[in-house]
mmCIF file of C-alpha atoms in Angstrom:
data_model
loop_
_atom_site.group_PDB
_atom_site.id
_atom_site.type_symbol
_atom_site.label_atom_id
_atom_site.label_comp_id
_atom_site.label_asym_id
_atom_site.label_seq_id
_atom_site.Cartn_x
_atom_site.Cartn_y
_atom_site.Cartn_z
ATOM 1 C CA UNK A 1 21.684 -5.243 -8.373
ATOM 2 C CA UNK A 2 18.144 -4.333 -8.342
ATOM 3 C CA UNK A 3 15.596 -6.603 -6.338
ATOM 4 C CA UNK A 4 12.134 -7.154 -5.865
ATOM 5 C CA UNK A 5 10.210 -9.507 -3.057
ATOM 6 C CA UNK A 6 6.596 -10.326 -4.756
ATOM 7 C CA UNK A 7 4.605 -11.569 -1.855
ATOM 8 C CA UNK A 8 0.967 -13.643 -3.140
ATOM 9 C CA UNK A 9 -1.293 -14.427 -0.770
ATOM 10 C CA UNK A 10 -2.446 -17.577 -2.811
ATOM 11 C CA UNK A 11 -6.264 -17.703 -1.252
ATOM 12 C CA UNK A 12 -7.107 -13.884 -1.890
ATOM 13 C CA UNK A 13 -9.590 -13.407 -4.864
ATOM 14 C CA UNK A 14 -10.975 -17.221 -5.215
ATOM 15 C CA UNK A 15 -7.339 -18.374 -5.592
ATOM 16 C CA UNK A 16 -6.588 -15.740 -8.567
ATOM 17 C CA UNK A 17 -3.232 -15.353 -6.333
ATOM 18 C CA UNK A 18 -2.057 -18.504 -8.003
ATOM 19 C CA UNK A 19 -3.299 -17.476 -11.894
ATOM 20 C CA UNK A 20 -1.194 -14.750 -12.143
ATOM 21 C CA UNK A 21 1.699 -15.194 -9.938
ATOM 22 C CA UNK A 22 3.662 -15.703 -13.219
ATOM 23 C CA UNK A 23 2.649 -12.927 -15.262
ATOM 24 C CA UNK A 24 3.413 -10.881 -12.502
ATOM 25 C CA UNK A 25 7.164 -12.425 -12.026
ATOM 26 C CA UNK A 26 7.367 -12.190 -15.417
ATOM 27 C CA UNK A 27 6.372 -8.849 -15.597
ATOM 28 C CA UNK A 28 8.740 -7.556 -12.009
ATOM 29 C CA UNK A 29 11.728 -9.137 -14.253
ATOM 30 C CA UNK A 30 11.022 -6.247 -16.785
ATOM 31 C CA UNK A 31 12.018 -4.018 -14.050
ATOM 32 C CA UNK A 32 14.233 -5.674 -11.597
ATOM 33 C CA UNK A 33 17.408 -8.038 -12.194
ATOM 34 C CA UNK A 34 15.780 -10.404 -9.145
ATOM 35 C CA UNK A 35 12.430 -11.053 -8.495
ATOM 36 C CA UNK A 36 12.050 -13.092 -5.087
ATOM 37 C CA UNK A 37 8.448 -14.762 -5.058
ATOM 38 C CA UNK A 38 7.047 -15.638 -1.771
ATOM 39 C CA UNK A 39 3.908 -17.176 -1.163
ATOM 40 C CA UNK A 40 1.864 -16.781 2.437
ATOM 41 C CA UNK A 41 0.704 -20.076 4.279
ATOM 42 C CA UNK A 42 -0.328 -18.320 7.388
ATOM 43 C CA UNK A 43 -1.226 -14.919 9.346
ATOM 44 C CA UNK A 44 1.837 -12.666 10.020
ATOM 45 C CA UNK A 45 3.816 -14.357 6.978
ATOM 46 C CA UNK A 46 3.530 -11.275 4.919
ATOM 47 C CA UNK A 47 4.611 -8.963 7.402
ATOM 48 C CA UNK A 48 7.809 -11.079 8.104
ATOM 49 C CA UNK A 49 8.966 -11.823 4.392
ATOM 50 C CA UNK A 50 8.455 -8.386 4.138
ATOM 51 C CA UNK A 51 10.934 -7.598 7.249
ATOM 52 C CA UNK A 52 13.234 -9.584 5.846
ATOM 53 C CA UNK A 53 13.047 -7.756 2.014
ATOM 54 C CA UNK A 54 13.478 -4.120 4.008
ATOM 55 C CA UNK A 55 16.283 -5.296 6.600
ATOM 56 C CA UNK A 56 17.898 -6.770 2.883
ATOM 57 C CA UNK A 57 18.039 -3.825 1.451
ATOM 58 C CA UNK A 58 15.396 -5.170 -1.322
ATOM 59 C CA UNK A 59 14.277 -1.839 -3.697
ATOM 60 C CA UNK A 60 10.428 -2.860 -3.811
ATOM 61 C CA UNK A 61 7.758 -5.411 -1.816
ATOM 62 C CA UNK A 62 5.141 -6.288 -4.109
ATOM 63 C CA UNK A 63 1.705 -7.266 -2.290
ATOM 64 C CA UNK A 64 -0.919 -9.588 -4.277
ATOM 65 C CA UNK A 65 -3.653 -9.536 -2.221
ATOM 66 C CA UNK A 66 -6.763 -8.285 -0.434
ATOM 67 C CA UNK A 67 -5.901 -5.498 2.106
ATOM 68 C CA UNK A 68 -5.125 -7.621 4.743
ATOM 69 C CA UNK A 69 -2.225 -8.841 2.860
ATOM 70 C CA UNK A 70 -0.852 -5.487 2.080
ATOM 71 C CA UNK A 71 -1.589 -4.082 5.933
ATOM 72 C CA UNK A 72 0.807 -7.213 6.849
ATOM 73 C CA UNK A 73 3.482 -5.964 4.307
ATOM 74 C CA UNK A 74 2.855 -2.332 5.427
ATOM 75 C CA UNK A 75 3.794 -3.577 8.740
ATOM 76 C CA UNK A 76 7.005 -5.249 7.756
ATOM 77 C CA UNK A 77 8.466 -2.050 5.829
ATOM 78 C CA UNK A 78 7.038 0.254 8.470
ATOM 79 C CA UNK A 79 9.218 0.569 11.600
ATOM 80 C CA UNK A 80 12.383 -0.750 9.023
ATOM 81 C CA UNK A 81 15.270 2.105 8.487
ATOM 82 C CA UNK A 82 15.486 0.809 5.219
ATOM 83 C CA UNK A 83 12.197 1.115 3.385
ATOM 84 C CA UNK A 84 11.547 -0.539 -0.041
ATOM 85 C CA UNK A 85 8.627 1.120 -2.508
ATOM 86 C CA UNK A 86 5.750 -0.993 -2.321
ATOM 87 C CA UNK A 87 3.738 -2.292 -4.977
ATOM 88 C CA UNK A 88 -0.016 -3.414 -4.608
ATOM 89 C CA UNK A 89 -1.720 -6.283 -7.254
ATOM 90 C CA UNK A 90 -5.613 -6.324 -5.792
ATOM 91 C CA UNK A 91 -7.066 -9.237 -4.899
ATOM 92 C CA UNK A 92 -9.306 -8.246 -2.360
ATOM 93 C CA UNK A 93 -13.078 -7.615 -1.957
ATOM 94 C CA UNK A 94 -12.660 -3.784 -1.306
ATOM 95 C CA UNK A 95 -9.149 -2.432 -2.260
ATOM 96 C CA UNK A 96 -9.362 1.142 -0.514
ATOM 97 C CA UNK A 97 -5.869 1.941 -1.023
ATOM 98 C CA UNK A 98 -5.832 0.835 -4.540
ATOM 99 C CA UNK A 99 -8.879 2.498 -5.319
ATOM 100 C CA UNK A 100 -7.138 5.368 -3.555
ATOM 101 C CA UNK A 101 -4.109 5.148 -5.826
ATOM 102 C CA UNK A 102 -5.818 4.675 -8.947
ATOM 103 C CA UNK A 103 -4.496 1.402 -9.254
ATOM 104 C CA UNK A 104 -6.951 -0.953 -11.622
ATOM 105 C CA UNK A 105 -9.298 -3.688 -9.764
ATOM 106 C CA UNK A 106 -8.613 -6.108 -12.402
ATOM 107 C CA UNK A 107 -5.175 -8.155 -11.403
ATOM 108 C CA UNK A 108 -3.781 -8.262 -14.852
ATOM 109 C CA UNK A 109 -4.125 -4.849 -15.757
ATOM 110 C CA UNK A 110 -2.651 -3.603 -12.509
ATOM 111 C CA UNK A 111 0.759 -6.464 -13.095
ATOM 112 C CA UNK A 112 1.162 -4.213 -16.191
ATOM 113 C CA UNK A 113 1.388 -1.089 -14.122
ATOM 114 C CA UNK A 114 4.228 -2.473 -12.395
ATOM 115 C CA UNK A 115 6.426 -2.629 -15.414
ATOM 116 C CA UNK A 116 6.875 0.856 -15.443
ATOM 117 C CA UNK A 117 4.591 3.286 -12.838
ATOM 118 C CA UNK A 118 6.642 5.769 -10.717
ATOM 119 C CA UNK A 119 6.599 6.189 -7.185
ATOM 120 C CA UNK A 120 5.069 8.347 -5.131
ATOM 121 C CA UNK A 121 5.117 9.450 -1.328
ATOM 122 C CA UNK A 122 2.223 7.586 0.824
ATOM 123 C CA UNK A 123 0.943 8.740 4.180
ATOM 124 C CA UNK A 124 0.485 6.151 6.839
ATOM 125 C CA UNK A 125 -1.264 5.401 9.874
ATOM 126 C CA UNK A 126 -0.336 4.632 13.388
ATOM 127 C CA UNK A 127 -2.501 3.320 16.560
ATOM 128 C CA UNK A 128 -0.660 2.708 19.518
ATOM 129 C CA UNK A 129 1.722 -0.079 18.616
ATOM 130 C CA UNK A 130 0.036 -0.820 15.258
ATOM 131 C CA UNK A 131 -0.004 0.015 11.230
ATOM 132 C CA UNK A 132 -2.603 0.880 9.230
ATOM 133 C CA UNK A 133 -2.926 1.984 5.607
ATOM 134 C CA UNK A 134 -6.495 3.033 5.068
ATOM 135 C CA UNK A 135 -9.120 3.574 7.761
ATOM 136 C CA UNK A 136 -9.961 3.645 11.988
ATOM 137 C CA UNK A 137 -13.673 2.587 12.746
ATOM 138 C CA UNK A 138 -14.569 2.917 15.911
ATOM 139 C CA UNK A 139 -18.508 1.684 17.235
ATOM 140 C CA UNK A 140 -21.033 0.992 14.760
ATOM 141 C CA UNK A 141 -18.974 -0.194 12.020
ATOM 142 C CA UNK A 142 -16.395 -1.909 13.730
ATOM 143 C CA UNK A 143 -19.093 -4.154 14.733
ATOM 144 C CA UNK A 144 -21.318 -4.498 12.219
ATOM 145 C CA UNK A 145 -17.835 -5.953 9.669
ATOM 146 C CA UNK A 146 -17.872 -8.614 12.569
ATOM 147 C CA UNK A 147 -21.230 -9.597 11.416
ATOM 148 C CA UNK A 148 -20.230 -9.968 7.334
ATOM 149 C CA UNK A 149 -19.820 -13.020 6.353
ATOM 150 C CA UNK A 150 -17.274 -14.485 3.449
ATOM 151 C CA UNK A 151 -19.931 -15.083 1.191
ATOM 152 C CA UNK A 152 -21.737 -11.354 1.809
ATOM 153 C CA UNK A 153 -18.031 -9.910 1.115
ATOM 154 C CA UNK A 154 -17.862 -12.008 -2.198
ATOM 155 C CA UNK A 155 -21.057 -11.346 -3.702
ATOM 156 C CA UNK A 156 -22.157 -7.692 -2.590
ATOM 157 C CA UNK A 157 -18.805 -6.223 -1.877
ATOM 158 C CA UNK A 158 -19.458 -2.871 -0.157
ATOM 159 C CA UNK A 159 -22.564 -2.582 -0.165
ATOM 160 C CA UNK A 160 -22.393 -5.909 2.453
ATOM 161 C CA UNK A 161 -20.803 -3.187 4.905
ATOM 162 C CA UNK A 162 -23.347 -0.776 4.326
ATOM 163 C CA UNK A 163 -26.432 -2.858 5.113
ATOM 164 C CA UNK A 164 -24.815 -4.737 8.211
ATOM 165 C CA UNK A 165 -24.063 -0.832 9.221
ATOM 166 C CA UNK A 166 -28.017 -0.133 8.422
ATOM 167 C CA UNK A 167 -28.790 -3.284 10.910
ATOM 168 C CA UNK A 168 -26.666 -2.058 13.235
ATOM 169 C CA UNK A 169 -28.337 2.196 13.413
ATOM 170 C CA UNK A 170 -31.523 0.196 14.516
ATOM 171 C CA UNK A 171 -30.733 -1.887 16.843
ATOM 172 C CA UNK A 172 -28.060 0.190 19.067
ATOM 173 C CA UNK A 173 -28.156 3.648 21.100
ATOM 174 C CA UNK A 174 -25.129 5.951 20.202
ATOM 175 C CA UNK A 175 -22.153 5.200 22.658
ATOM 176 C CA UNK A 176 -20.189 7.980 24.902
ATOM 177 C CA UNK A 177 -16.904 9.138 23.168
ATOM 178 C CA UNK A 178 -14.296 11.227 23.902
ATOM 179 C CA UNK A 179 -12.174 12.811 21.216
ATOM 180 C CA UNK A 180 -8.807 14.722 22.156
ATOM 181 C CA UNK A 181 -6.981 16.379 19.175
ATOM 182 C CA UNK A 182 -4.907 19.925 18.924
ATOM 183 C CA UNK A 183 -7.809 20.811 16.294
ATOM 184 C CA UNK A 184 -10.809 18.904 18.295
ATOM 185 C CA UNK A 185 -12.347 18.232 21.195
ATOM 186 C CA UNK A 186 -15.548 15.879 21.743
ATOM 187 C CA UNK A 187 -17.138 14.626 24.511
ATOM 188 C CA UNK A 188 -20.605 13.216 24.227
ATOM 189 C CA UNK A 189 -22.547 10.500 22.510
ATOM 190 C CA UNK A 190 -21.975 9.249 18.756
ATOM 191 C CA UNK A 191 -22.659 5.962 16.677
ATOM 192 C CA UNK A 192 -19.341 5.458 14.857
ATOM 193 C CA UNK A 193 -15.719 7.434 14.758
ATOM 194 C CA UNK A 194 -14.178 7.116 11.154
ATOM 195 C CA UNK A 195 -10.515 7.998 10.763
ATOM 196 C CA UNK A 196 -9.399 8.151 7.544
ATOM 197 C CA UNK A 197 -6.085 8.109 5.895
ATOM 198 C CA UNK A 198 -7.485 8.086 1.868
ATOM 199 C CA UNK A 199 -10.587 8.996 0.093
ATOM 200 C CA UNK A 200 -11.903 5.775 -0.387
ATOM 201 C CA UNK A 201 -13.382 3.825 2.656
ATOM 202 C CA UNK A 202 -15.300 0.435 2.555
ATOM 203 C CA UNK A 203 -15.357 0.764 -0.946
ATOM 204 C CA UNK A 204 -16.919 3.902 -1.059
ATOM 205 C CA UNK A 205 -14.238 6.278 -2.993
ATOM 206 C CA UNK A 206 -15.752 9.319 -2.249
ATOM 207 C CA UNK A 207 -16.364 9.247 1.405
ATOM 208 C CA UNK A 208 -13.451 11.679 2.655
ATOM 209 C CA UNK A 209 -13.266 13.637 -0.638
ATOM 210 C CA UNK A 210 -10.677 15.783 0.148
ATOM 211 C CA UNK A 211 -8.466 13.696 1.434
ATOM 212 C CA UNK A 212 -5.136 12.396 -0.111
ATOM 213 C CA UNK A 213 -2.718 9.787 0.271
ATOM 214 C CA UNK A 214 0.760 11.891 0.744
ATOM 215 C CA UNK A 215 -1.248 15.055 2.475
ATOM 216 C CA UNK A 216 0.125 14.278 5.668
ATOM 217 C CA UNK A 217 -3.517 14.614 7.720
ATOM 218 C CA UNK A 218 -6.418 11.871 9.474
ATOM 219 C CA UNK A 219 -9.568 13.001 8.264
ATOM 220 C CA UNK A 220 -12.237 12.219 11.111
ATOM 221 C CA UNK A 221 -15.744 11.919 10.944
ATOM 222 C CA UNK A 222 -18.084 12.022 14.267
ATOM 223 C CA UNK A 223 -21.728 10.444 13.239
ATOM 224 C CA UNK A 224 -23.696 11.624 16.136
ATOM 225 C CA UNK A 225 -27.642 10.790 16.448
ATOM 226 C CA UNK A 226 -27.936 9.556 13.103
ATOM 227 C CA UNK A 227 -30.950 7.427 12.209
ATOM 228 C CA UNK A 228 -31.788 4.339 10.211
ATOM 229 C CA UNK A 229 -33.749 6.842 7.480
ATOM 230 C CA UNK A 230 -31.031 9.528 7.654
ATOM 231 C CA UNK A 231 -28.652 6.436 6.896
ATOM 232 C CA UNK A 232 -30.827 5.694 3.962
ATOM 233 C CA UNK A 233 -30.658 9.361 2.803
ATOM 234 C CA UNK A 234 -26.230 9.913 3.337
ATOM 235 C CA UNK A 235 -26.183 6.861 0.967
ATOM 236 C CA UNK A 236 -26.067 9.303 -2.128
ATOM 237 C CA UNK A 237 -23.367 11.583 -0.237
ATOM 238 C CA UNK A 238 -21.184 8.114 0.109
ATOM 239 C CA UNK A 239 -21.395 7.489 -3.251
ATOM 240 C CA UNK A 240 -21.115 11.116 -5.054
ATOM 241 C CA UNK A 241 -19.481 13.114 -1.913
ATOM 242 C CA UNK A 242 -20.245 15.751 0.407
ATOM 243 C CA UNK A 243 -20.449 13.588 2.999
ATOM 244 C CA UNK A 244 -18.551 15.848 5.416
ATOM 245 C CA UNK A 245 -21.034 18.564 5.275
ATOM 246 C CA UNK A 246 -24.276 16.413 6.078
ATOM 247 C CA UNK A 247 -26.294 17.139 9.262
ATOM 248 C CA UNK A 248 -25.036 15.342 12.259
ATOM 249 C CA UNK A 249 -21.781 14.493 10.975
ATOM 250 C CA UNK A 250 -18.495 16.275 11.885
ATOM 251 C CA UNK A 251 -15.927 16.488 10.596
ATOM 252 C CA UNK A 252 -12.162 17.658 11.240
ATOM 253 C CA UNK A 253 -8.315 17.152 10.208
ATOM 254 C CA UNK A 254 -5.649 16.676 12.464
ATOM 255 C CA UNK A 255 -2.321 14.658 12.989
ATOM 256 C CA UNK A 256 -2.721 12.986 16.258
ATOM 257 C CA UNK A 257 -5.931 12.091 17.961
ATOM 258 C CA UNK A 258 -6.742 10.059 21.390
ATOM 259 C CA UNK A 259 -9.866 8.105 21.694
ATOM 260 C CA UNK A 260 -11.904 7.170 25.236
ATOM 261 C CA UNK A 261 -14.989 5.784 26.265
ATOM 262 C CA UNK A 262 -16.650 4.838 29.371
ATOM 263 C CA UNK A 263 -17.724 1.540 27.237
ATOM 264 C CA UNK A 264 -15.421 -1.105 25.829
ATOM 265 C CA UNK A 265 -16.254 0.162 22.308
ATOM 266 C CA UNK A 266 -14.055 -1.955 19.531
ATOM 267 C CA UNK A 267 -11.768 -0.839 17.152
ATOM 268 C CA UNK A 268 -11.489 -1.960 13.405
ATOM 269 C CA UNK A 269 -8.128 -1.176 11.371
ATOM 270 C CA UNK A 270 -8.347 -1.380 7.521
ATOM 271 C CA UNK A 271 -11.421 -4.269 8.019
ATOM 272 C CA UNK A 272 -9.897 -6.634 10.784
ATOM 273 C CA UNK A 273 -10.864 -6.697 14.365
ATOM 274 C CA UNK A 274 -8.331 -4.441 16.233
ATOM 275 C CA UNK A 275 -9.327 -4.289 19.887
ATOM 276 C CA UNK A 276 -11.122 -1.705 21.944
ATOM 277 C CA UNK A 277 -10.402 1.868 23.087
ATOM 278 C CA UNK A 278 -8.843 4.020 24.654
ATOM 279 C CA UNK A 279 -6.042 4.150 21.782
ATOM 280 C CA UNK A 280 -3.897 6.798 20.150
ATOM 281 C CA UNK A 281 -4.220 7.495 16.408
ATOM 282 C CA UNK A 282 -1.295 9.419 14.469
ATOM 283 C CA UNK A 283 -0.762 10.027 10.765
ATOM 284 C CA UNK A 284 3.390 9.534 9.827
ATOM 285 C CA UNK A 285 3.503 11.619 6.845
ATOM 286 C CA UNK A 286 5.038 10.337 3.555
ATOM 287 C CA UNK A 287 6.318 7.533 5.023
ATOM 288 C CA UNK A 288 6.798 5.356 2.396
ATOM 289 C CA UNK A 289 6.519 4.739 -1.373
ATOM 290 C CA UNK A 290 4.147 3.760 -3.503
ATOM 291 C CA UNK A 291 3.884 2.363 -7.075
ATOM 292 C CA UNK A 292 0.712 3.748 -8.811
ATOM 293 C CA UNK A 293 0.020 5.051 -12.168
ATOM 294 C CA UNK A 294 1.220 8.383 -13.095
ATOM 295 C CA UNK A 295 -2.226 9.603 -13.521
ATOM 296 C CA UNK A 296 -2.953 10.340 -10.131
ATOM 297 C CA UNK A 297 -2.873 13.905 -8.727
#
């Protein structure tokens, strides 16, 4: 008998969690002969009902919500033997992996995927202990999405990141980093460390161009002495690409990278606080499954 765990997150989206919990049921029934609906109250539920739907031997998780509801179900199927596809309705303020996947921003149209999209094979991310489905940040930007607030998340999406990350150029000095990979090495001074799983980071679907969600690599990006003008003037680049061949950025692939600093700089996984350096970063290739329309290349 086939099953299917649909877990809403009932506050992500203004509450939309709730308006289409039954269409999406509804629509999962099409599919599956059991649809078990579960609804998160607090942090870490997601990741647990999704444990339980993997050690179950359930064939799919379903995640309605913003990214931090599908890094908790990520989390759940991860480190499980048993690994069932997962399914992503976006509720969420930035949706990198959907935007990623090609999956639509608007909830209702992406239920209607569900009905019928294939699978495909979906790289994921490791650091240290941890899961993450999207994006590493390490210095500039992990602080500066400390600094957004709820309401700057709701109404500018974004381009909120971008101008607490503009704040942030001015008022700080770039911070010593060490970078240890089989493909590079880095020791000196640089503003932020992005390692990305996906094209699409803070919204920006374009940033790591050449990246892909099954192509088993991180794609890193050192910004060194950039400026709050020179900021100003990669904005294009974030939007249209080439972003890995401006001045002072650079860029490299690899599968495995450690991270130092003489400073306690912090870490931010897929938007959420995630502690400081040193930590290990590894991509684990095609680790799981992924709904998403049949589109995609």
């Amino acid at each position: 008998m086939s099953q299917a765990m649909l877990i809403i997150n009932p506050s992500s989206g203004k509450e939309l969690g709730k308006k289409h919990a039954t269409l999406a049921e509804e629509t999962l029934a099409t599919r599956f002969e059991t649809v078990d609906v579960r609804f998160t109250e607090k942090e870490h539920d997601a990741t647990e009902f999704a444990r339980h739907a993997a050690q179950s031997n359930y064939d799919a998780v379903i995640a309605m919500g913003g990214d931090g509801t599908v890094n908790e179900v990520i989390t759940g199927i991860a480190e499980q033997p048993h690994r069932p596809t997962l399914g992503i309705v976006p509720l969420g303020t930035v949706n990198d992996l959907s935007r990623a996947l090609h999956i639509p921003t608007d909830p209702e149209e992406a239920i209607q995927i569900l009905a019928d999209a294939p699978a495909r094979p979906l790289d994921i991310g490791k650091y240290d202990d941890h899961y993450f489905m999207n994006v590493i940040a390490v210095g500039l930007i992990a602080e500066a999405v400390e600094e957004v607030s709820v309401e700057q998340k709701t109404s500018l999406g974004s381009v909120a990141y971008f101008i607490e990350g503009l704040k942030a150029f001015k008022d700080h000095s770039p911070y010593p980093i060490e970078i240890d990979s089989a493909e590079k090495q880095f020791d000196g001074e640089a503003h932020l460390l992005i390692i990305a799983l996906t094209n699409s980071v803070g919204g920006f679907e374009s940033f790591a161009e050449d990246a892909k969600v099954d192509d088993g690599l991180l794609h890193g990006f050192i910004i060194t002495k950039l400026g709050f003008f020179d900021a100003l003037q990669a904005l294009p680049k974030l939007i249209t690409g080439g972003l890995s061949k401006a001045d002072q950025i650079e860029h490299f692939t690899t599968t495995r990278v450690e991270i130092r600093s003489k400073e306690e700089l912090p870490i931010n996984a897929d938007g959420d606080t995630a502690g400081h350096v040193p930590v290990t970063v590894e991509v684990l290739p095609q680790h799981l499954t992924v709904f998403s329309p049949s589109s995609i290349e």
